[in-house]
Coordinates of C-alpha atoms in Angstrom, one line a residue:
Chain A
X1 CA -121.4 -101.1 -75.0
X2 CA -117.9 -101.1 -73.5
X3 CA -115.2 -99.3 -75.3
X4 CA -112.9 -102.0 -74.4
X5 CA -113.8 -104.5 -77.1
X6 CA -112.7 -102.3 -79.9
X7 CA -109.7 -103.0 -82.3
X8 CA -106.7 -100.6 -82.3
X9 CA -108.0 -99.2 -85.5
X10 CA -111.4 -98.4 -84.1
X11 CA -110.0 -97.1 -80.8
X12 CA -107.6 -95.0 -82.8
X13 CA -110.5 -93.4 -84.8
X14 CA -112.2 -92.8 -81.4
X15 CA -109.3 -91.1 -79.9
X16 CA -108.7 -88.9 -83.0
X17 CA -112.3 -87.9 -83.2
X18 CA -112.3 -87.1 -79.4
X19 CA -115.1 -89.4 -78.8
X20 CA -112.9 -90.6 -75.9
X21 CA -109.7 -89.3 -74.3
X22 CA -106.7 -91.6 -73.7
X23 CA -106.8 -91.2 -70.0
X24 CA -110.5 -92.1 -69.9
X25 CA -109.7 -95.2 -72.1
X26 CA -107.0 -96.3 -69.9
X27 CA -109.2 -95.9 -66.8
X28 CA -111.8 -97.9 -68.5
X29 CA -109.4 -100.8 -69.3
X30 CA -108.1 -100.7 -65.7
X31 CA -111.6 -101.0 -64.4
X32 CA -112.2 -103.9 -66.8
X33 CA -108.9 -105.6 -65.4
X34 CA -110.1 -105.1 -61.7
X35 CA -113.4 -106.8 -62.6
X36 CA -112.1 -109.7 -64.7
X37 CA -108.6 -110.5 -63.5
X38 CA -109.7 -112.3 -60.3
X39 CA -111.3 -115.0 -62.6
X40 CA -109.0 -114.8 -65.6
X41 CA -105.7 -114.3 -63.8
X42 CA -104.1 -112.8 -67.0
X43 CA -102.2 -110.0 -65.3
X44 CA -99.6 -110.4 -62.7
X45 CA -98.8 -106.7 -62.3
X46 CA -101.0 -103.9 -63.2
X47 CA -99.4 -100.5 -63.6
X48 CA -102.3 -98.2 -62.5
X49 CA -100.5 -95.0 -61.8
X50 CA -97.9 -95.5 -64.8
X51 CA -100.6 -96.2 -67.3
X52 CA -102.6 -93.1 -66.4
X53 CA -99.4 -91.1 -66.6
X54 CA -98.5 -92.7 -70.0
X55 CA -102.1 -91.9 -71.2
X56 CA -101.8 -88.2 -70.2
X57 CA -98.6 -88.0 -72.3
X58 CA -100.4 -89.6 -75.2
X59 CA -103.2 -87.3 -75.0
X60 CA -100.7 -84.4 -75.2
X61 CA -99.4 -86.0 -78.5
X62 CA -103.0 -86.5 -79.8
X63 CA -103.8 -82.8 -79.0
X64 CA -100.6 -81.6 -80.7
X65 CA -102.0 -82.1 -84.3
X66 CA -98.8 -83.6 -85.3
X67 CA -98.7 -86.8 -87.3
X68 CA -98.8 -89.5 -84.8
X69 CA -98.8 -93.4 -84.7
X70 CA -102.0 -95.3 -84.9
X71 CA -100.7 -96.8 -81.5
X72 CA -100.7 -93.5 -79.7
X73 CA -102.9 -93.8 -76.6
X74 CA -103.8 -97.6 -77.3
X75 CA -103.6 -99.7 -74.2
X76 CA -101.3 -102.8 -74.3
X77 CA -100.2 -105.6 -72.1
X78 CA -96.8 -107.3 -72.2
X79 CA -95.7 -110.9 -71.2
X80 CA -93.8 -110.9 -68.1
X81 CA -90.7 -112.3 -69.8
X82 CA -90.1 -109.0 -71.7
X83 CA -88.2 -106.4 -69.7
X84 CA -89.9 -103.2 -68.6
X85 CA -87.5 -100.7 -66.9
X86 CA -88.3 -100.4 -63.3
X87 CA -91.4 -102.6 -63.6
X88 CA -91.4 -106.1 -62.2
X89 CA -90.5 -108.7 -64.8
X90 CA -90.9 -112.1 -63.2
X91 CA -91.0 -114.8 -65.9
X92 CA -93.8 -116.1 -63.7
X93 CA -91.1 -117.6 -61.6
X94 CA -90.3 -117.4 -57.9
X95 CA -86.6 -117.0 -59.3
X96 CA -87.4 -113.5 -60.5
X97 CA -90.3 -112.6 -58.3
X98 CA -88.7 -109.4 -57.2
X99 CA -86.7 -108.5 -60.4
X100 CA -87.1 -105.0 -61.7
X101 CA -85.0 -104.8 -64.9
X102 CA -82.5 -101.7 -65.2
X103 CA -83.4 -101.5 -68.9
X104 CA -86.4 -102.0 -71.4
X105 CA -86.6 -104.4 -74.2
X106 CA -86.4 -102.9 -77.7
X107 CA -90.0 -103.8 -78.6
X108 CA -91.5 -102.1 -75.4
X109 CA -89.1 -99.1 -76.0
X110 CA -90.6 -98.8 -79.6
X111 CA -94.1 -99.2 -78.5
X112 CA -93.8 -96.7 -75.7
X113 CA -92.1 -94.2 -78.2
X114 CA -95.2 -94.6 -80.4
X115 CA -97.5 -93.6 -77.4
X116 CA -98.9 -97.1 -76.5
X117 CA -99.9 -97.2 -73.0
X118 CA -98.8 -100.1 -70.8
X119 CA -101.5 -101.5 -68.5
X120 CA -99.4 -104.2 -66.9
X121 CA -97.5 -107.5 -67.2
X122 CA -99.0 -110.7 -68.3
X123 CA -99.0 -114.2 -66.8
X124 CA -97.4 -117.0 -68.5
X125 CA -95.6 -120.6 -68.1
X126 CA -92.6 -120.1 -66.0
X127 CA -89.7 -119.1 -68.2
X128 CA -92.1 -119.6 -71.2
X129 CA -91.8 -123.3 -70.8
X130 CA -95.2 -124.9 -71.2
X131 CA -98.3 -124.8 -73.3
X132 CA -101.1 -124.2 -70.8
X133 CA -100.0 -121.3 -68.5
X134 CA -100.4 -123.7 -65.7
X135 CA -96.8 -123.8 -64.7
X136 CA -96.7 -120.4 -63.0
X137 CA -96.0 -119.1 -59.6
X138 CA -99.0 -116.9 -59.9
X139 CA -101.5 -119.7 -60.5
X140 CA -103.1 -120.7 -63.9
X141 CA -104.5 -118.4 -66.4
X142 CA -108.1 -119.1 -67.1
X143 CA -109.5 -119.1 -70.7
X144 CA -112.2 -116.5 -70.9
X145 CA -114.2 -118.6 -73.2
X146 CA -114.7 -121.1 -70.5
X147 CA -112.8 -120.4 -67.2
X148 CA -112.6 -124.1 -66.4
X149 CA -110.2 -124.5 -69.3
X150 CA -106.7 -123.4 -69.9
X151 CA -105.9 -120.3 -71.9
X152 CA -102.9 -122.0 -73.7
X153 CA -99.3 -121.1 -73.3
X154 CA -96.8 -120.0 -72.7
X155 CA -98.3 -116.6 -73.5
X156 CA -101.6 -117.4 -71.9
X157 CA -102.0 -114.2 -70.2
X158 CA -101.3 -112.4 -73.4
X159 CA -104.1 -114.3 -75.2
X160 CA -106.6 -114.2 -72.4
X161 CA -106.2 -110.4 -71.9
X162 CA -106.9 -109.6 -75.4
X163 CA -110.0 -112.1 -75.6
X164 CA -111.5 -110.8 -72.4
X165 CA -111.1 -107.1 -73.3
X166 CA -108.6 -106.5 -70.7
X167 CA -106.2 -104.9 -73.3
X168 CA -106.4 -103.8 -76.9
X169 CA -103.4 -105.7 -77.9
X170 CA -100.5 -107.6 -76.2
X171 CA -97.1 -109.0 -76.9
X172 CA -96.0 -112.5 -76.4
X173 CA -93.1 -114.7 -77.1
X174 CA -92.9 -117.9 -79.2
X175 CA -90.2 -120.5 -78.9
X176 CA -92.3 -123.5 -80.0
X177 CA -95.8 -122.2 -80.5
X178 CA -96.3 -120.0 -77.4
X179 CA -97.9 -117.1 -79.2
X180 CA -99.8 -119.1 -81.8
X181 CA -101.3 -121.8 -79.5
X182 CA -102.8 -119.5 -76.9
X183 CA -104.1 -117.2 -79.6
X184 CA -105.9 -120.2 -81.1
X185 CA -107.2 -121.3 -77.7
X186 CA -108.5 -117.8 -77.0
X187 CA -109.8 -116.9 -80.5
X188 CA -107.4 -114.0 -81.2
X189 CA -104.8 -113.5 -83.9
X190 CA -101.3 -114.3 -83.0
X191 CA -98.0 -114.0 -85.2
X192 CA -94.6 -115.6 -84.7
X193 CA -92.4 -113.5 -87.0
X194 CA -89.3 -114.7 -88.9
X195 CA -86.4 -115.3 -86.7
X196 CA -84.4 -112.0 -86.7
X197 CA -87.3 -109.7 -87.7
X198 CA -88.1 -108.6 -84.2
X199 CA -85.5 -107.8 -81.8
X200 CA -85.0 -110.2 -78.8
X201 CA -83.1 -107.5 -76.7
X202 CA -84.7 -107.6 -73.4
X203 CA -86.6 -110.8 -73.9
X204 CA -85.5 -113.1 -71.1
X205 CA -83.9 -116.0 -72.9
X206 CA -85.4 -119.5 -73.0
X207 CA -84.0 -120.9 -76.1
X208 CA -82.1 -118.2 -78.1
X209 CA -81.9 -119.7 -81.6
X210 CA -85.7 -120.2 -81.5
X211 CA -87.3 -117.3 -79.4
X212 CA -89.2 -114.6 -81.2
X213 CA -91.5 -111.9 -79.8
X214 CA -94.9 -111.5 -81.6
X215 CA -98.2 -109.6 -81.4
X216 CA -101.6 -110.9 -80.1
X217 CA -104.4 -108.9 -81.4
X218 CA -108.2 -108.9 -82.0
X219 CA -107.8 -108.9 -85.8
X220 CA -105.4 -109.1 -88.6
X221 CA -105.3 -105.5 -89.4
X222 CA -104.2 -104.8 -85.7
X223 CA -101.5 -107.4 -86.0
X224 CA -100.2 -105.5 -89.0
X225 CA -100.2 -102.3 -87.1
X226 CA -98.2 -103.8 -84.1
X227 CA -95.8 -105.5 -86.4
X228 CA -95.1 -102.1 -88.2
X229 CA -94.0 -100.8 -84.8
X230 CA -92.0 -103.7 -83.4
X231 CA -90.2 -105.0 -86.5
X232 CA -86.9 -104.0 -87.7
X233 CA -83.0 -104.0 -87.2
X234 CA -81.7 -103.6 -83.7
X235 CA -77.9 -103.3 -83.1
X236 CA -78.5 -104.5 -79.6
X237 CA -79.5 -108.1 -80.8
X238 CA -76.7 -109.8 -82.6
X239 CA -79.3 -112.0 -84.6
X240 CA -81.3 -109.1 -85.7
X241 CA -81.6 -109.1 -89.4
X242 CA -80.7 -105.9 -91.1
X243 CA -83.0 -105.9 -94.2
X244 CA -85.7 -103.4 -94.8
X245 CA -89.2 -104.1 -93.2
X246 CA -92.3 -104.2 -95.4
X247 CA -95.2 -102.1 -94.6
X248 CA -97.6 -104.6 -93.2
X249 CA -100.6 -102.6 -93.9
X250 CA -99.9 -102.0 -97.5
X251 CA -102.0 -104.2 -99.7
X252 CA -103.3 -106.2 -96.8
X253 CA -106.6 -106.6 -98.6
X254 CA -105.0 -107.8 -101.8
X255 CA -106.7 -111.2 -101.4
X256 CA -105.3 -114.8 -102.2
X257 CA -106.1 -115.1 -105.8
X258 CA -103.6 -117.6 -107.6
X259 CA -101.6 -118.0 -104.3
X260 CA -100.5 -121.7 -104.0
X261 CA -101.2 -123.1 -100.5
X262 CA -99.8 -126.4 -99.4
X263 CA -101.4 -128.9 -97.1
X264 CA -98.8 -131.0 -95.5
X265 CA -100.0 -134.6 -95.5
X266 CA -97.7 -135.4 -92.6
X267 CA -99.8 -132.9 -90.4
X268 CA -103.2 -134.0 -91.7
X269 CA -102.4 -137.6 -91.0
X270 CA -101.7 -136.7 -87.4
X271 CA -104.5 -137.6 -84.9
X272 CA -106.5 -134.4 -84.0
X273 CA -110.0 -133.5 -82.8
X274 CA -112.6 -134.1 -85.5
X275 CA -113.8 -130.4 -84.9
X276 CA -110.3 -129.0 -85.3
X277 CA -109.8 -130.9 -88.5
X278 CA -113.2 -129.8 -89.9
X279 CA -112.7 -126.1 -89.0
X280 CA -109.3 -126.0 -90.5
X281 CA -110.1 -127.7 -93.7
X282 CA -113.4 -125.5 -94.0
X283 CA -111.2 -122.4 -93.8
X284 CA -108.8 -123.8 -96.3
X285 CA -111.9 -124.3 -98.6
X286 CA -112.8 -120.8 -98.1
X287 CA -109.4 -119.7 -99.2
X288 CA -109.8 -121.9 -102.3
X289 CA -113.2 -120.3 -103.0
X290 CA -111.4 -116.8 -102.9
X291 CA -108.9 -118.0 -105.6
X292 CA -106.2 -119.7 -103.9
X293 CA -104.8 -123.0 -105.3
X294 CA -104.7 -125.7 -102.7
X295 CA -102.6 -128.9 -103.0
X296 CA -101.1 -131.5 -100.8
X297 CA -97.4 -131.1 -99.9
X298 CA -95.2 -133.4 -98.2
X299 CA -92.7 -132.4 -95.3
X300 CA -91.4 -135.8 -94.6
X301 CA -89.1 -134.7 -91.6
X302 CA -91.6 -132.7 -89.6
X303 CA -92.8 -135.9 -87.9
X304 CA -89.4 -135.8 -85.9
X305 CA -89.9 -132.1 -85.0
X306 CA -91.0 -132.7 -81.4
X307 CA -88.0 -134.7 -80.3
X308 CA -85.7 -132.4 -82.2
X309 CA -87.4 -129.3 -80.8
X310 CA -87.2 -130.4 -77.1
X311 CA -83.7 -131.6 -77.4
X312 CA -82.6 -128.3 -78.8
X313 CA -84.7 -126.0 -76.7
X314 CA -84.0 -127.8 -73.6
X315 CA -80.2 -127.8 -74.3
X316 CA -80.3 -124.1 -75.0
X317 CA -82.4 -123.5 -71.9
X318 CA -80.0 -125.5 -69.6
X319 CA -77.3 -123.2 -70.9
X320 CA -79.3 -119.9 -70.7
X321 CA -80.7 -120.6 -67.2
X322 CA -77.4 -121.3 -65.8
X323 CA -77.0 -117.6 -65.2
X324 CA -79.4 -117.8 -62.3
X325 CA -76.9 -118.3 -59.5
X326 CA -78.6 -116.4 -56.7
X327 CA -75.9 -113.8 -56.5
X328 CA -76.4 -110.8 -58.8
X329 CA -80.1 -111.0 -59.1
X330 CA -82.9 -113.4 -58.6
X331 CA -84.0 -115.6 -55.7
X332 CA -81.4 -116.8 -53.1
X333 CA -81.9 -119.6 -50.6
X334 CA -81.7 -118.7 -47.0
X335 CA -80.5 -122.1 -46.1
X336 CA -77.2 -122.2 -48.1
X337 CA -74.0 -122.4 -46.0
X338 CA -71.4 -122.4 -48.7
X339 CA -71.3 -121.3 -52.2
X340 CA -72.1 -124.7 -53.9
X341 CA -75.1 -125.0 -51.6
X342 CA -76.1 -121.3 -52.5
X343 CA -76.2 -122.4 -56.3
X344 CA -77.9 -125.5 -55.7
X345 CA -80.5 -124.6 -53.2
X346 CA -81.4 -121.2 -54.8
X347 CA -81.9 -123.0 -58.2
X348 CA -83.8 -125.8 -56.5
X349 CA -86.1 -123.5 -54.5
X350 CA -86.3 -120.7 -57.3
X351 CA -87.3 -122.9 -60.3
X352 CA -90.5 -124.8 -60.8
X353 CA -90.8 -128.4 -61.6
X354 CA -91.3 -128.0 -65.3
X355 CA -88.3 -125.7 -65.6
X356 CA -86.1 -128.2 -63.7
X357 CA -87.3 -131.0 -66.0
X358 CA -86.1 -128.9 -69.1
X359 CA -82.9 -128.1 -67.5
X360 CA -82.2 -131.7 -66.6
X361 CA -83.2 -132.8 -70.2
X362 CA -81.0 -130.3 -71.7
X363 CA -78.1 -131.0 -69.4
X364 CA -78.4 -134.7 -70.3
X365 CA -78.5 -134.0 -74.1
X366 CA -75.5 -131.9 -73.8
X367 CA -73.5 -134.1 -71.4
X368 CA -70.4 -136.2 -72.3
X369 CA -71.4 -139.4 -74.2
X370 CA -74.9 -138.1 -75.3
X371 CA -73.9 -134.8 -77.0
X372 CA -73.4 -136.3 -80.3
X373 CA -76.1 -138.8 -80.4
X374 CA -78.8 -136.5 -78.9
X375 CA -78.0 -132.8 -79.4
X376 CA -76.0 -133.0 -82.5
X377 CA -78.4 -135.3 -84.0
X378 CA -81.3 -133.0 -83.2
X379 CA -79.5 -130.3 -85.0
X380 CA -79.2 -132.5 -88.2
X381 CA -82.9 -133.2 -87.9
X382 CA -83.4 -129.6 -87.7
X383 CA -81.6 -129.1 -90.9
X384 CA -83.7 -131.8 -92.6
X385 CA -86.9 -130.0 -91.4
X386 CA -85.7 -126.6 -92.8
X387 CA -84.8 -128.4 -96.1
X388 CA -88.3 -129.6 -96.3
X389 CA -89.7 -126.2 -95.9
X390 CA -87.3 -124.8 -98.4
X391 CA -88.3 -127.3 -101.1
X392 CA -91.9 -126.8 -100.4
X393 CA -91.6 -123.1 -100.8
X394 CA -90.1 -123.7 -104.3
X395 CA -93.8 -124.7 -105.3
X396 CA -96.1 -123.1 -102.6
X397 CA -96.4 -119.5 -101.3
X398 CA -97.9 -120.6 -98.0
X399 CA -98.4 -123.7 -96.0
X400 CA -101.7 -124.1 -94.0
X401 CA -102.2 -126.4 -90.9
X402 CA -103.9 -126.7 -87.7
X403 CA -102.3 -124.9 -84.7
X404 CA -103.0 -127.6 -82.1
X405 CA -104.6 -131.0 -82.2
X406 CA -107.4 -129.9 -79.7
X407 CA -109.0 -126.9 -78.5
X408 CA -108.5 -125.5 -74.9
X409 CA -108.5 -128.5 -72.5
X410 CA -109.4 -128.3 -68.8
X411 CA -107.1 -126.9 -66.2
X412 CA -105.3 -129.7 -64.6
X413 CA -106.2 -132.3 -67.2
X414 CA -102.8 -132.6 -68.7
X415 CA -100.5 -131.1 -66.0
X416 CA -99.4 -134.4 -64.7
X417 CA -98.2 -135.9 -68.0
X418 CA -95.4 -133.6 -69.5
X419 CA -94.7 -135.8 -72.4
X420 CA -98.3 -135.7 -73.5
X421 CA -98.2 -131.9 -73.3
X422 CA -94.9 -131.9 -75.4
X423 CA -96.5 -134.0 -78.1
X424 CA -99.3 -131.5 -78.5
X425 CA -96.7 -129.1 -80.1
X426 CA -96.4 -131.2 -83.3
X427 CA -98.0 -128.5 -85.5
X428 CA -96.1 -125.5 -84.1
X429 CA -92.5 -126.3 -83.3
X430 CA -91.3 -126.8 -86.9
X431 CA -91.8 -123.1 -87.8
X432 CA -89.3 -122.2 -84.9
X433 CA -86.8 -124.9 -86.0
X434 CA -86.9 -123.5 -89.4
X435 CA -87.1 -119.8 -88.5
X436 CA -90.0 -119.1 -90.7
X437 CA -93.0 -116.8 -89.9
X438 CA -96.1 -118.3 -88.8
X439 CA -99.7 -116.9 -88.0
X440 CA -102.6 -118.2 -86.0
X441 CA -106.0 -116.9 -87.1
X442 CA -109.3 -118.0 -85.7
X443 CA -111.4 -120.0 -88.0
X444 CA -114.5 -121.1 -85.8
X445 CA -115.7 -122.7 -82.8
X446 CA -115.9 -126.4 -81.9
X447 CA -119.0 -128.1 -80.4
X448 CA -118.0 -127.1 -77.1
X449 CA -117.9 -123.4 -78.1
X450 CA -114.2 -123.1 -77.9
X451 CA -112.1 -121.3 -80.6
X452 CA -110.1 -123.3 -83.3
X453 CA -107.2 -121.6 -85.0
X454 CA -105.8 -122.0 -88.6
X455 CA -102.0 -121.8 -88.9
X456 CA -100.4 -120.2 -92.0
X457 CA -96.7 -120.5 -92.5
X458 CA -94.5 -118.7 -95.1
X459 CA -91.0 -118.2 -96.5
X460 CA -88.6 -116.0 -94.4
X461 CA -89.9 -112.4 -94.1
X462 CA -93.2 -113.2 -95.9
X463 CA -95.3 -111.9 -92.8
X464 CA -97.1 -109.6 -95.2
X465 CA -98.4 -112.4 -97.2
X466 CA -99.4 -114.3 -94.1
X467 CA -101.5 -111.3 -93.0
X468 CA -103.0 -110.9 -96.5
X469 CA -104.1 -114.5 -96.4
X470 CA -105.1 -114.2 -92.7
X471 CA -107.4 -111.4 -93.6
X472 CA -109.2 -113.5 -96.1
X473 CA -109.8 -116.2 -93.5
X474 CA -111.0 -113.6 -91.1
X475 CA -113.3 -112.1 -93.6
X476 CA -114.7 -115.4 -94.5
X477 CA -115.1 -117.1 -91.1
X478 CA -115.8 -113.8 -89.1
X479 CA -113.8 -112.3 -86.1
X480 CA -114.4 -114.3 -82.9
X481 CA -115.6 -112.4 -79.9
X482 CA -116.8 -113.9 -76.6
X483 CA -120.7 -113.7 -76.4
X484 CA -121.9 -111.0 -74.1
X485 CA -123.6 -113.5 -71.7
X486 CA -120.2 -115.1 -71.2
X487 CA -118.3 -111.9 -71.1
X488 CA -120.5 -110.5 -68.4
X489 CA -119.9 -113.4 -66.1
X490 CA -116.1 -113.5 -66.2
Chain B
X1 CA -81.1 -145.8 -71.5
X2 CA -83.7 -145.5 -68.7
X3 CA -83.5 -142.5 -66.3
X4 CA -83.0 -144.1 -62.8
X5 CA -82.4 -142.3 -59.6
X6 CA -78.6 -142.3 -60.0
X7 CA -78.8 -140.7 -63.5
X8 CA -81.1 -138.1 -62.1
X9 CA -78.7 -137.4 -59.2
X10 CA -75.8 -137.1 -61.7
X11 CA -77.6 -134.6 -64.1
X12 CA -79.1 -132.6 -61.4
X13 CA -75.5 -132.2 -60.0
X14 CA -74.3 -131.1 -63.4
X15 CA -77.0 -128.5 -63.5
X16 CA -76.4 -127.4 -60.0
X17 CA -79.9 -128.2 -58.9
X18 CA -80.7 -129.9 -55.5
X19 CA -83.3 -132.6 -55.7
X20 CA -84.7 -133.8 -52.4
X21 CA -84.7 -137.6 -51.9
X22 CA -88.6 -137.6 -51.7
X23 CA -88.8 -135.8 -55.3
X24 CA -86.2 -138.1 -56.9
X25 CA -88.7 -140.9 -57.7
X26 CA -91.1 -138.3 -59.4
X27 CA -88.3 -136.9 -61.4
X28 CA -86.9 -140.2 -62.5
X29 CA -90.4 -141.1 -63.8
X30 CA -90.9 -138.0 -65.7
X31 CA -87.3 -138.0 -67.1
X32 CA -87.6 -141.8 -68.2
X33 CA -90.5 -141.0 -70.3
X34 CA -89.2 -137.7 -71.7
X35 CA -85.6 -139.2 -72.5
X36 CA -87.2 -142.6 -73.8
X37 CA -89.2 -140.4 -76.2
X38 CA -86.4 -138.1 -77.3
X39 CA -84.0 -141.1 -77.9
X40 CA -86.0 -142.1 -81.1
X41 CA -84.0 -139.4 -82.8
X42 CA -80.9 -141.7 -82.7
X43 CA -82.7 -144.0 -85.2
X44 CA -83.4 -141.2 -87.8
X45 CA -81.2 -141.4 -90.8
X46 CA -80.0 -137.9 -91.2
X47 CA -77.4 -138.9 -94.0
X48 CA -74.8 -136.2 -94.4
X49 CA -77.0 -133.3 -93.1
X50 CA -74.8 -130.7 -91.3
X51 CA -76.0 -129.8 -87.8
X52 CA -77.9 -126.5 -88.0
X53 CA -77.4 -124.6 -84.8
X54 CA -79.0 -121.3 -86.2
X55 CA -81.3 -120.5 -89.1
X56 CA -79.2 -117.5 -90.0
X57 CA -75.7 -117.2 -90.9
X58 CA -74.6 -116.0 -87.5
X59 CA -71.4 -113.8 -87.6
X60 CA -69.7 -111.5 -85.2
X61 CA -71.3 -108.0 -85.1
X62 CA -68.9 -105.2 -84.6
X63 CA -69.8 -101.5 -83.7
X64 CA -67.9 -98.6 -83.4
X65 CA -66.2 -98.0 -80.1
X66 CA -68.1 -95.0 -78.9
X67 CA -68.2 -94.3 -75.2
X68 CA -71.8 -94.2 -73.9
X69 CA -73.6 -94.4 -70.5
X70 CA -73.8 -97.7 -68.9
X71 CA -76.4 -98.9 -66.4
X72 CA -76.5 -97.3 -63.1
X73 CA -74.6 -99.3 -60.5
X74 CA -77.0 -98.6 -57.8
X75 CA -79.9 -99.9 -59.8
X76 CA -78.0 -103.0 -60.7
X77 CA -77.2 -103.7 -57.1
X78 CA -80.8 -103.1 -56.0
X79 CA -81.7 -106.5 -57.7
X80 CA -79.1 -108.3 -55.6
X81 CA -80.6 -110.6 -53.0
X82 CA -77.5 -109.5 -50.7
X83 CA -75.2 -106.5 -51.2
X84 CA -72.9 -104.6 -48.9
X85 CA -70.9 -101.3 -49.8
X86 CA -71.9 -101.5 -53.4
X87 CA -70.7 -105.1 -53.8
X88 CA -72.6 -108.4 -54.1
X89 CA -72.4 -110.4 -51.0
X90 CA -71.9 -114.2 -50.9
X91 CA -71.0 -116.8 -48.5
X92 CA -67.3 -117.8 -48.0
X93 CA -66.0 -119.2 -51.3
X94 CA -62.6 -120.5 -49.9
X95 CA -62.8 -123.0 -47.1
X96 CA -61.0 -122.1 -43.9

């Protein structure tokens, strides 16, 4: 049995009892990546030498007998929009194909400091814009459960690499569901923390008021371990919140007795696959059997969350991506003869079609004559959505919902219809608009054998409670892992 | 408002993105569907709701003015697509 299917907790125990060494572990994973990456396409950069070197350092720490982090020697993968000093960070874009950041993101620095071992950088939708990891200069990520299907997005590589045993855990980023939806499609746990809980320093910006970095892991316990490492105040991120962090492992098994969980009628009235509805409601029923109190709740404004989200995120993107001018870093067109052409041609050749669509949408919403009726109006709707959640949390501890209306769809199936792709984000975008934490936890397989995720949302800074409830779902529905016969053929 | 080729040209210009003539039609079609859908937001009654730019009260963050190392100049220049003598190189900005 491969060592590469273990959780962080299990692997940490093996490292401590010397059943395996950190270097041997890293090599096992690198071998696994070599075998599977040609069919999954989760990694865009593999750090062979650096990983072995980091593992040697981790082994020294393990040998030192000092008190060390559970993450010491544990392999990880990092989404390719999170800066890693001296290691290509491309955003899966031609624009940044050769970009080597001169600094590291805070999250990566923290994990490195704890001894986690970077295996490589993970494929994604270009600049994190998309829900299928098909919009990438490196070619689509394939879902390890069925390689004809998408892995979800935008953190598709982050989810697929965990599911296919090509890393123990990974980091993704979530602007409108980009951690939760691929986690759901690939049968792993994914958490979008409260806005401001995890530093965004070194995360290449898409929509700054919505972006958050989050972990993707094999189980809930691992998610808590990674959250303990990456959460907390960072003076280098001006939106980082300076309040103490919980210990996410403490009381993680306290159960859900008497917790009040709301089911938003607006979400469950939305069209979705029968299998998704059934699995989600059945997980909710299990929570009820374990003592939670389940009631319907109304969030009247969430029906408008998709247009509000796309107007706001595209507006922020059009502003954030204005920095790519082909001068200080990034792609430069060879055809330009003057400065104006240099901007226009570099951006035209460097950005993919979906990124251009978003920039155009955002520029339109911010342009004179439309700013008030589109962008400002979207911000007002955002307020109504946040107010809906605030009201709901006066009476409920958590809100339960699906993550996505369908399970993983086939590669290419939706690529030609951008609006259809956007509409799928109905269940995830409202948590980003309201800034609240949201967890995706696997809750079963559909009839095609593809994973379904349950989404749990909570008040700001209630990650600990989300994980507690997530653990109950995991205990009741079982951790999902890809059957051996599929795993062997990837 | 429907997104025609003229509108796409105008916003592409504002965005500093060149769009080839043969791509215009495709972009106009996509954008027409996207903008058409987004425009439903105009009809929502938001009452006296205040625009919410941020979920947190965003305020200026100050730190003590302590000198510290900055990025290495060479490392920054290494990422530039064109550089000379430690400077970024660009085409002529002023017309002759």
